[in-house]
XYZ file of N, CA and C in Angstrom:
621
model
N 13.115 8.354 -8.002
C 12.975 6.895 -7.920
C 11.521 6.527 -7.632
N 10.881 5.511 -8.031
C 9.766 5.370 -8.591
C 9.154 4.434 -6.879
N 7.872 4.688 -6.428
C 8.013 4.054 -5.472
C 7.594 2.420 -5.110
N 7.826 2.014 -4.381
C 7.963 0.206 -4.376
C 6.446 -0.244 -3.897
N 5.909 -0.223 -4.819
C 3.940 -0.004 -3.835
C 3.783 -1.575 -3.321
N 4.380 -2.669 -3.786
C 4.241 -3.481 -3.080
C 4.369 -3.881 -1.594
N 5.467 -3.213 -1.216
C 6.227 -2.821 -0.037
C 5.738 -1.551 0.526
N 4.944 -1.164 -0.202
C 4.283 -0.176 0.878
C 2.502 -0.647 1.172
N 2.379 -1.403 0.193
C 1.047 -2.066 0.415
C 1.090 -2.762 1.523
N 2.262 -3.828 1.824
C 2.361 -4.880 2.542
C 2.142 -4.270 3.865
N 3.092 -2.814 4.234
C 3.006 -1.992 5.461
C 2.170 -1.432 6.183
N 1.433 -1.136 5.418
C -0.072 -0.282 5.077
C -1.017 -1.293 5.692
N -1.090 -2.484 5.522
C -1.604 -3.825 5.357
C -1.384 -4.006 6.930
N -0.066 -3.934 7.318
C -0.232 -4.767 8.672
C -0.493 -3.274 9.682
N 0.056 -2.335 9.254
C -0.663 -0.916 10.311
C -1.890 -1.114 10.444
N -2.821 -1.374 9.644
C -4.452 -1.849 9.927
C -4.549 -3.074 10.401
N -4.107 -4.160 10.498
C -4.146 -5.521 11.051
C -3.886 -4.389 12.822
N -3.168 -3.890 12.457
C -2.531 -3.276 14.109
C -3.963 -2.529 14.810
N -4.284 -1.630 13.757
C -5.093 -0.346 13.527
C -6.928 -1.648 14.636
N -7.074 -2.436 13.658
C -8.169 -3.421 14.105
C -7.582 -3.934 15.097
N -7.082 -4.160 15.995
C -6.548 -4.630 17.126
C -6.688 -3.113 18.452
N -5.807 -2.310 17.993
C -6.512 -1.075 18.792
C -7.517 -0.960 19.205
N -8.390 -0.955 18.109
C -9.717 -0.480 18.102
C -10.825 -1.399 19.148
N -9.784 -2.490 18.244
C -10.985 -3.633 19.679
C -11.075 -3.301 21.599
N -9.414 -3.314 21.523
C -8.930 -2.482 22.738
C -9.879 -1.374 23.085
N -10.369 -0.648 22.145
C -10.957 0.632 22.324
C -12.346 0.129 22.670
N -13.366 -0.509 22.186
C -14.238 -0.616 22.334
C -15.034 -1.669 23.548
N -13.476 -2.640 24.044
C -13.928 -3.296 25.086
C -12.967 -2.232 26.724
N -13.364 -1.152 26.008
C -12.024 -0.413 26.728
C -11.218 -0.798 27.879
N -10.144 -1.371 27.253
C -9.135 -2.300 27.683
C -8.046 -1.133 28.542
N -7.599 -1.537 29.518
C -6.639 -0.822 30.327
C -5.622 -0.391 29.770
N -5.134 -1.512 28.381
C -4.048 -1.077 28.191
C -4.154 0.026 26.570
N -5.056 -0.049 26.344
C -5.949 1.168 25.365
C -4.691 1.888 24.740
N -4.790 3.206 25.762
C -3.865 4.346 25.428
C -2.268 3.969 24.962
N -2.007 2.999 25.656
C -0.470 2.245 25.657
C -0.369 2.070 24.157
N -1.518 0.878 23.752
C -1.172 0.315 22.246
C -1.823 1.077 21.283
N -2.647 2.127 21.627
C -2.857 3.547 20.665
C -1.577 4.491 20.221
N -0.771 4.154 21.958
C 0.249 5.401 21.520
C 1.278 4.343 20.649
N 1.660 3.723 20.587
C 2.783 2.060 19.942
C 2.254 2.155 18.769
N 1.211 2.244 17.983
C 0.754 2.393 16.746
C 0.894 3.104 16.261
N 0.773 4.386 16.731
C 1.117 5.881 16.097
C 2.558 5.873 15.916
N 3.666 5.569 16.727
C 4.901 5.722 16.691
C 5.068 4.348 15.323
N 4.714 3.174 15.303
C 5.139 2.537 14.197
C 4.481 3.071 12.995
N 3.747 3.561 13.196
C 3.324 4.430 11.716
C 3.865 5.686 11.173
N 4.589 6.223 12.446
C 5.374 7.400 11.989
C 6.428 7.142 11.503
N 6.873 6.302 12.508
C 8.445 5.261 11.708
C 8.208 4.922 9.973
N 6.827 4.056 9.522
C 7.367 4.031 8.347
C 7.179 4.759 7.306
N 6.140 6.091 8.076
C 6.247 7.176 7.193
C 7.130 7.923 7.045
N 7.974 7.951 7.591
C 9.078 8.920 7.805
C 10.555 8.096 7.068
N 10.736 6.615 7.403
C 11.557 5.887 6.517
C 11.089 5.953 5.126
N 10.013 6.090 4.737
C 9.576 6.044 2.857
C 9.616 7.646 2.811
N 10.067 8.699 3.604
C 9.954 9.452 3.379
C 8.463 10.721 3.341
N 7.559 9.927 3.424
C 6.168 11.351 3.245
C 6.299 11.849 4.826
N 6.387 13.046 4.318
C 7.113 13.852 5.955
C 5.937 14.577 5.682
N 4.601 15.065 4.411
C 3.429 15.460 5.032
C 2.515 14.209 5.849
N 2.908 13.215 5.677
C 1.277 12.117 6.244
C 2.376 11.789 8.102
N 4.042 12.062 7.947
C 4.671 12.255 9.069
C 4.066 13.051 10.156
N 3.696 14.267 9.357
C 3.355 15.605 10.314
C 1.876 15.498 10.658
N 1.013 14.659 10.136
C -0.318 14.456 10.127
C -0.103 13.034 11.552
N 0.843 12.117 11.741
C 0.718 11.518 12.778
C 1.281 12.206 14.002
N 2.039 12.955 13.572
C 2.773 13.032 14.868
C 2.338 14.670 15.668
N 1.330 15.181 14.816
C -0.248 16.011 15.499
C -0.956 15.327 16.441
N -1.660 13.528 15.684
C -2.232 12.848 16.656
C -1.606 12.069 17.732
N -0.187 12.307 17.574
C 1.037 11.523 18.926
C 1.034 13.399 19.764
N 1.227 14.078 19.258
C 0.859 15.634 20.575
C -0.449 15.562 21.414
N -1.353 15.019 20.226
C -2.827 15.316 21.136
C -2.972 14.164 22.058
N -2.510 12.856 22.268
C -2.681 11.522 22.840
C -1.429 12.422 24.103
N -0.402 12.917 23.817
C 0.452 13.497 25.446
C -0.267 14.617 25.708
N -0.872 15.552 25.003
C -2.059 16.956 26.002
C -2.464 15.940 26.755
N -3.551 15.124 26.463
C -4.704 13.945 27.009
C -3.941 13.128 28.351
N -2.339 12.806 28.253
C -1.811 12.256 29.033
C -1.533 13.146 30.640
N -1.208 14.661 29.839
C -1.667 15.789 31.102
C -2.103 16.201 31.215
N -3.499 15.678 31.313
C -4.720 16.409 31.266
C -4.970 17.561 30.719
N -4.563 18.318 30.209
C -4.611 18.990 28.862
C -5.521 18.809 27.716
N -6.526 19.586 27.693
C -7.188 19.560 26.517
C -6.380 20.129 25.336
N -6.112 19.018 24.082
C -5.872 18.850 22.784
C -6.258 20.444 22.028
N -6.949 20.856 22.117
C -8.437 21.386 21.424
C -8.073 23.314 22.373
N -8.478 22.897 23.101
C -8.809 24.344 24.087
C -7.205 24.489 24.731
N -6.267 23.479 24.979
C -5.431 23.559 25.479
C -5.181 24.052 27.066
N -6.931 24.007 27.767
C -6.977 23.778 29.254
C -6.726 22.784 29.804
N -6.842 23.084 31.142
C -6.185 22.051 31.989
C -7.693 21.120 32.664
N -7.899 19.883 32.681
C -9.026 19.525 32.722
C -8.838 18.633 33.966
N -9.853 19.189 35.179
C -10.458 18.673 36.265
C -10.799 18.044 36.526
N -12.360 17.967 35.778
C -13.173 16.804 36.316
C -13.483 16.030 34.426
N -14.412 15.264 34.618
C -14.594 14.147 33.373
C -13.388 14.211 32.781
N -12.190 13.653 33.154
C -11.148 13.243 32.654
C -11.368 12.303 31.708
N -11.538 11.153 32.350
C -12.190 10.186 31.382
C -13.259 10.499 29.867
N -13.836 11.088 30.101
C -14.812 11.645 28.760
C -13.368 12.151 27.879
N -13.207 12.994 28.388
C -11.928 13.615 27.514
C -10.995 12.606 27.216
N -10.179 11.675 27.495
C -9.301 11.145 27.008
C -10.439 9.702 26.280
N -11.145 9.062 26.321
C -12.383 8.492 25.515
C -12.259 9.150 24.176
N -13.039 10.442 24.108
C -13.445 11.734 23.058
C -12.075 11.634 22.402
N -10.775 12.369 23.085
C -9.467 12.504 21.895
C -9.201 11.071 21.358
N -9.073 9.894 22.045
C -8.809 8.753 21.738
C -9.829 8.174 20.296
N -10.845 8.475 20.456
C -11.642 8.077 19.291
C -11.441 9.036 18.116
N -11.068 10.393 18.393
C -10.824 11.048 17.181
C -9.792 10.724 16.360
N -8.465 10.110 17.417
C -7.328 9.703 16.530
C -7.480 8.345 15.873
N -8.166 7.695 16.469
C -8.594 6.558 15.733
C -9.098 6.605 14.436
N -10.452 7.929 14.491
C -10.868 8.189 12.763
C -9.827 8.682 12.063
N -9.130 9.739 12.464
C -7.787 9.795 11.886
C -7.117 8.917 11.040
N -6.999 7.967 12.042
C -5.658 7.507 11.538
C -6.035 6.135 10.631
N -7.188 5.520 10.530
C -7.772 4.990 9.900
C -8.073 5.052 8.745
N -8.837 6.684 8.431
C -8.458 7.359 7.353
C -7.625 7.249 6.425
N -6.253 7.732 6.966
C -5.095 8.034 7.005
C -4.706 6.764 5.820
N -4.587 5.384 6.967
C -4.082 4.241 6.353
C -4.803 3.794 5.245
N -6.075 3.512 5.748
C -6.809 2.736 4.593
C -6.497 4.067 3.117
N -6.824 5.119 3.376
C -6.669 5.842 1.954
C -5.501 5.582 1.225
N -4.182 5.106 2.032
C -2.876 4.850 1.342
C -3.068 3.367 0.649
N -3.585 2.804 1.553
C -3.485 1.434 1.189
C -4.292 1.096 -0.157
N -5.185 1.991 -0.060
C -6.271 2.024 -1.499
C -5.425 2.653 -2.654
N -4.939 3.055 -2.247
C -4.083 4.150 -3.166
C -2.815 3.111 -3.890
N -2.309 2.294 -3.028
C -1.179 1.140 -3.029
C -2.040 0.253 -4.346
N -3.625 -0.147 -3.728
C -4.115 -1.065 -4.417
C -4.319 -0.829 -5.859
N -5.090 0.704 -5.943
C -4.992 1.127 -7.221
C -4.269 1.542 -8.287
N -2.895 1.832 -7.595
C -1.468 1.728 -8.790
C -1.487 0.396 -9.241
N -1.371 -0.748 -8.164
C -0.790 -2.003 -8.543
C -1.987 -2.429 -9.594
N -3.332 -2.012 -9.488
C -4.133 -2.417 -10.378
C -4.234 -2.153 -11.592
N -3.752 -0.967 -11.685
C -3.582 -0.261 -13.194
C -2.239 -0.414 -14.012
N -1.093 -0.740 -12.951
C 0.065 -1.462 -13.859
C -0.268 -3.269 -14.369
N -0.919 -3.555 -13.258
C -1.549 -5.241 -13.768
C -2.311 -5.303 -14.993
N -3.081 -4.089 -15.087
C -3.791 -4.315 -16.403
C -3.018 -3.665 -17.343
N -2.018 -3.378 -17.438
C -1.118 -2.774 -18.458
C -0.237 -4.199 -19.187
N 0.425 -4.330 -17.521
C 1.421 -5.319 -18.195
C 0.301 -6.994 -18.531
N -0.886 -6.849 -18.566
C -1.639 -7.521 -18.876
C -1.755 -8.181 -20.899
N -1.960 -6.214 -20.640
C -2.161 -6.531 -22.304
C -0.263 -6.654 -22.926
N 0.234 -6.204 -22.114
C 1.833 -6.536 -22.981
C 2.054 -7.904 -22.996
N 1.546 -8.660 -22.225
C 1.817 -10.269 -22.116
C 1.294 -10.936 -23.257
N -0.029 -10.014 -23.700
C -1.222 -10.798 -24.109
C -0.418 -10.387 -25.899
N -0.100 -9.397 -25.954
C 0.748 -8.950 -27.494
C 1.100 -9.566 -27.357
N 2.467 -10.112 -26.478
C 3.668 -10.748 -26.667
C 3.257 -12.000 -27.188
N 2.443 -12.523 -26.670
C 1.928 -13.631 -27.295
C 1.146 -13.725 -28.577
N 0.563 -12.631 -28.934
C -0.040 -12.559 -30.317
C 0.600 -11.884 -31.528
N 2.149 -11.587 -30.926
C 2.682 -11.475 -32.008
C 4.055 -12.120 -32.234
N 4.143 -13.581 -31.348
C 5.075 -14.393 -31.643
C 6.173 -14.044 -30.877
N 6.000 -12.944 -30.018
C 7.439 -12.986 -28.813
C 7.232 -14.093 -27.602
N 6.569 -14.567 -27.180
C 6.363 -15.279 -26.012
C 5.381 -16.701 -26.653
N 5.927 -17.267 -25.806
C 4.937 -18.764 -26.104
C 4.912 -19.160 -24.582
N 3.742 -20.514 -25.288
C 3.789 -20.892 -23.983
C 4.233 -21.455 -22.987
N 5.524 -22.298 -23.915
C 6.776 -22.926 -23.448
C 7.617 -22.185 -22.703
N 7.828 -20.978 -23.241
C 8.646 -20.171 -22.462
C 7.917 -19.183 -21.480
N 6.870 -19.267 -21.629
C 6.045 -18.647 -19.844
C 6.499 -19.997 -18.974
N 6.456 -20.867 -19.263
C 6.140 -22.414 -18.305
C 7.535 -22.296 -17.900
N 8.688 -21.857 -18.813
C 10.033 -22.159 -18.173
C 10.380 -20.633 -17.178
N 9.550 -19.571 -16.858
C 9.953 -18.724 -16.539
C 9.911 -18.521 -15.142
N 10.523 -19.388 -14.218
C 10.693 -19.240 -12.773
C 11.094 -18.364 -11.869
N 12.099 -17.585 -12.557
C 13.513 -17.140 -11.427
C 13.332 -15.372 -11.883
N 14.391 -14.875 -10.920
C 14.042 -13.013 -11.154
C 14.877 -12.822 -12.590
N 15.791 -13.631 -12.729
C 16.602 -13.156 -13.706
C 15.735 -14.117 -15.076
N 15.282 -14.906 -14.810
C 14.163 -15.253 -16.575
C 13.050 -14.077 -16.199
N 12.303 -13.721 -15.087
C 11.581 -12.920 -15.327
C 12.053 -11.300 -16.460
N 13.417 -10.883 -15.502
C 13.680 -9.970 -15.914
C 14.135 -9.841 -17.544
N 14.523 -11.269 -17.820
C 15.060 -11.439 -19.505
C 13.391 -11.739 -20.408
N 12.787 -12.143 -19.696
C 11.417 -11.876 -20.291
C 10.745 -10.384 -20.867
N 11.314 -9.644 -19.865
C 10.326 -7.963 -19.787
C 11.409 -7.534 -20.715
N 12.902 -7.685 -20.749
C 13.594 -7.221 -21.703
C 13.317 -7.658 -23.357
N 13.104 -9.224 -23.263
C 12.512 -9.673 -24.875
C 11.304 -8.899 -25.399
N 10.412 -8.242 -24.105
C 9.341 -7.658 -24.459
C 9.505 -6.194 -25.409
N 10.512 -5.839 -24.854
C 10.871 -4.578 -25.435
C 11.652 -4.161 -26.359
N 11.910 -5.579 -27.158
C 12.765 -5.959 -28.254
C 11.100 -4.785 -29.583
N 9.936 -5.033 -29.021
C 8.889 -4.607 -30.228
C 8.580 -3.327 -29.649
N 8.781 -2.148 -30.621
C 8.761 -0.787 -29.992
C 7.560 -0.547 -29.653
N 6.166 -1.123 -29.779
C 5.174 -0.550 -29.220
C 4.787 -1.112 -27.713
N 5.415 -2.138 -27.409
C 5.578 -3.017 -26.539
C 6.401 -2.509 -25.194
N 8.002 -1.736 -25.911
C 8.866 -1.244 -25.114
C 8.036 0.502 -24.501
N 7.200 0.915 -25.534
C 6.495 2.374 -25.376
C 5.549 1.800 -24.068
N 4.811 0.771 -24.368
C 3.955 0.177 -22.987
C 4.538 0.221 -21.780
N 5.940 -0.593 -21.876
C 6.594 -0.778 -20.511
C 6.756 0.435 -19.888
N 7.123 1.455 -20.563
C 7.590 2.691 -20.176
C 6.320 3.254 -19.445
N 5.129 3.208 -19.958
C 4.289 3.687 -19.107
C 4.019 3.073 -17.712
N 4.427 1.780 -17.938
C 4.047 0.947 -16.620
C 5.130 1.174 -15.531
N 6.440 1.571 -15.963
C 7.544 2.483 -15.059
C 7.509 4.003 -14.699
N 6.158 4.375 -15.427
C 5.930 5.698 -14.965
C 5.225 5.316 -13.793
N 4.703 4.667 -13.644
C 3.307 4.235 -12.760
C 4.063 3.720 -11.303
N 4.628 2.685 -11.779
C 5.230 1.457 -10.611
C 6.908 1.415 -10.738
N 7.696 1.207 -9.925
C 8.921 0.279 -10.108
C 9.178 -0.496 -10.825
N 10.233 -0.832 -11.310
C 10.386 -2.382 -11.689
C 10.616 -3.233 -11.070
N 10.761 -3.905 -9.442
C 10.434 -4.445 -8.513
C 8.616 -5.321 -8.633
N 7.637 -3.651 -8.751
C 6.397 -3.840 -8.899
C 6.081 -4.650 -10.043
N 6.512 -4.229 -11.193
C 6.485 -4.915 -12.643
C 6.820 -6.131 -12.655
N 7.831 -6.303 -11.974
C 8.274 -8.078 -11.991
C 7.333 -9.261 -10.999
N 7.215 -8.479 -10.195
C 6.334 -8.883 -9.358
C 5.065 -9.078 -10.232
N 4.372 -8.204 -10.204
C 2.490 -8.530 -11.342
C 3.041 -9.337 -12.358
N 4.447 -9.075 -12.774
C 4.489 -9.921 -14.094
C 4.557 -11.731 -13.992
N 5.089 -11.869 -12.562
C 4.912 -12.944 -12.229
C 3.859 -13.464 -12.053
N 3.338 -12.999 -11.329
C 1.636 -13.262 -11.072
C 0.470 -13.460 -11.715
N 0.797 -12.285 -12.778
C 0.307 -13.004 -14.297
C 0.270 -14.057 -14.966
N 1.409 -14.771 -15.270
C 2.396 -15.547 -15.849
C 1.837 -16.695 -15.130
N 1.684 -16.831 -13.882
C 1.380 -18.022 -13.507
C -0.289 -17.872 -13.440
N -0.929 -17.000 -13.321
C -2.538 -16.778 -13.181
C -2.803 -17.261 -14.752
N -1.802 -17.186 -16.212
C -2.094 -17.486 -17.684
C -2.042 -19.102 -17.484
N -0.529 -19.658 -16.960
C -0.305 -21.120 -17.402
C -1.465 -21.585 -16.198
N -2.035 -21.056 -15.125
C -2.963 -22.082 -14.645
C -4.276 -22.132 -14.894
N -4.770 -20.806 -16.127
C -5.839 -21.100 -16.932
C -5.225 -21.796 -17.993
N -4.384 -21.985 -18.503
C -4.099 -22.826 -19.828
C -4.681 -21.810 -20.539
N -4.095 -20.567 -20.935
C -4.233 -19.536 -22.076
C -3.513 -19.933 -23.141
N -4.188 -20.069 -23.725
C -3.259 -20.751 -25.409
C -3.023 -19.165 -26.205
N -1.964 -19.260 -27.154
C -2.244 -17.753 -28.133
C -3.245 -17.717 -28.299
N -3.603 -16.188 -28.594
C -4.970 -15.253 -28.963
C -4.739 -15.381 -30.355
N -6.254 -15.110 -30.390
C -6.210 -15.463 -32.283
C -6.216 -13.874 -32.350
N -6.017 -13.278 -33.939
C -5.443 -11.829 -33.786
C -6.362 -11.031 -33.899
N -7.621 -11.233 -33.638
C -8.595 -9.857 -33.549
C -8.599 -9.829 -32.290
N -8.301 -10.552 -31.205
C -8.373 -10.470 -29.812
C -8.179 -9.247 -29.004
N -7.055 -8.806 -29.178
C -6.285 -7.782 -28.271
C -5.743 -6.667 -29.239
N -6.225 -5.603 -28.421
C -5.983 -4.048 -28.958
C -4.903 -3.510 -27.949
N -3.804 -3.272 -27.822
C -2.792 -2.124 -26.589
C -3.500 -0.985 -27.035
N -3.996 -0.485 -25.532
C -4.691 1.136 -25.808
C -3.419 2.105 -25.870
N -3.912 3.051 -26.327
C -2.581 3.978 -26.672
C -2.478 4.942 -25.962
């Protein structure tokens, strides 16, 4: 099953809204620091572990072991028991999980951005056929509101076999959740430029 990148963008999205909130914590080093360091890691394991990636799972829940060494004084690292500069040490692990996990998110979230970008420009040019070869007008983009005209839209699309060969790539890529979604977004990003049909040297579908 193909995965829902919108819904994982959106997640991704607010773990860093979270992620920048930590951090501030971190840098005005706030008392309650370690508390909403450790609350972040656990909601990020949660929704890695509900979508299933049980490797980026095992990659948080390394930096949720090293934040409890740090809690008993336990060095992370050497796995001694630490005396004196406590503080340096739990500072030091605390900022490492931060690059971590920062990492971590933003690389997914880029990753989220760049599927959804490359099915947008797909189902871009299928819109842009559809219209230059007499499946779609502009009357019927303007009437296309609801999930079920969306979805009878992407089906008329695939009434033209080079059209239906397109879609297929764009379901290799994304969901059809994702597809309906950009396709909407499209659709209304065309009728609020007022895109009239393409005249027919316009648009090439790459192959």
């Amino acid at each position: 099953m193909q995965r829902f990148y919108f819904n994982d963008k959106q997640q991704f999205a607010q773990l860093l809204v979270s992620f920048n909130n930590v951090s501030e914590k971190f840098s005005k080093k706030d008392y309650d620091t370690d508390k909403a360091l450790r609350q972040l890691l656990d909601n990020a394991i949660k929704i890695y572990k509900d979508g299933g990636f049980s490797d980026k799972e095992s990659q948080l829940q390394v930096l949720r072991a090293e934040l409890t060494s740090v809690e008993k004084n336990i060095h992370p690292l050497t796995y001694e028991k630490v005396l004196v500069r406590k503080g340096e040490m739990r500072t030091s692990i605390c900022l490492k999980v931060l690059q971590s996990l920062e990492q971590l998110l933003r690389n997914d979230y880029t990753y989220c951005t760049d599927k959804l970008q490359e099915a947008r420009d797909m189902i871009s040019q299928i819109l842009l056929a559809g219209l230059q070869g007499g499946l779609l007008t502009d009357n019927l983009l303007d009437s296309t509101n609801t999930e079920s005209e969306l979805q009878k839209l992407w089906k008329l699309l695939s009434t033209d076999g080079n059209l239906a060969l397109a879609q297929r790539r764009v379901l290799m890529s994304v969901s059809i959740y994702d597809a309906l979604l950009l396709l909407e977004e499209l659709i209304g990003g065309m009728l609020k430029a007022g895109l009239k049909k393409p005249k027919p040297s316009v648009l090439q579908l790459k192959g």
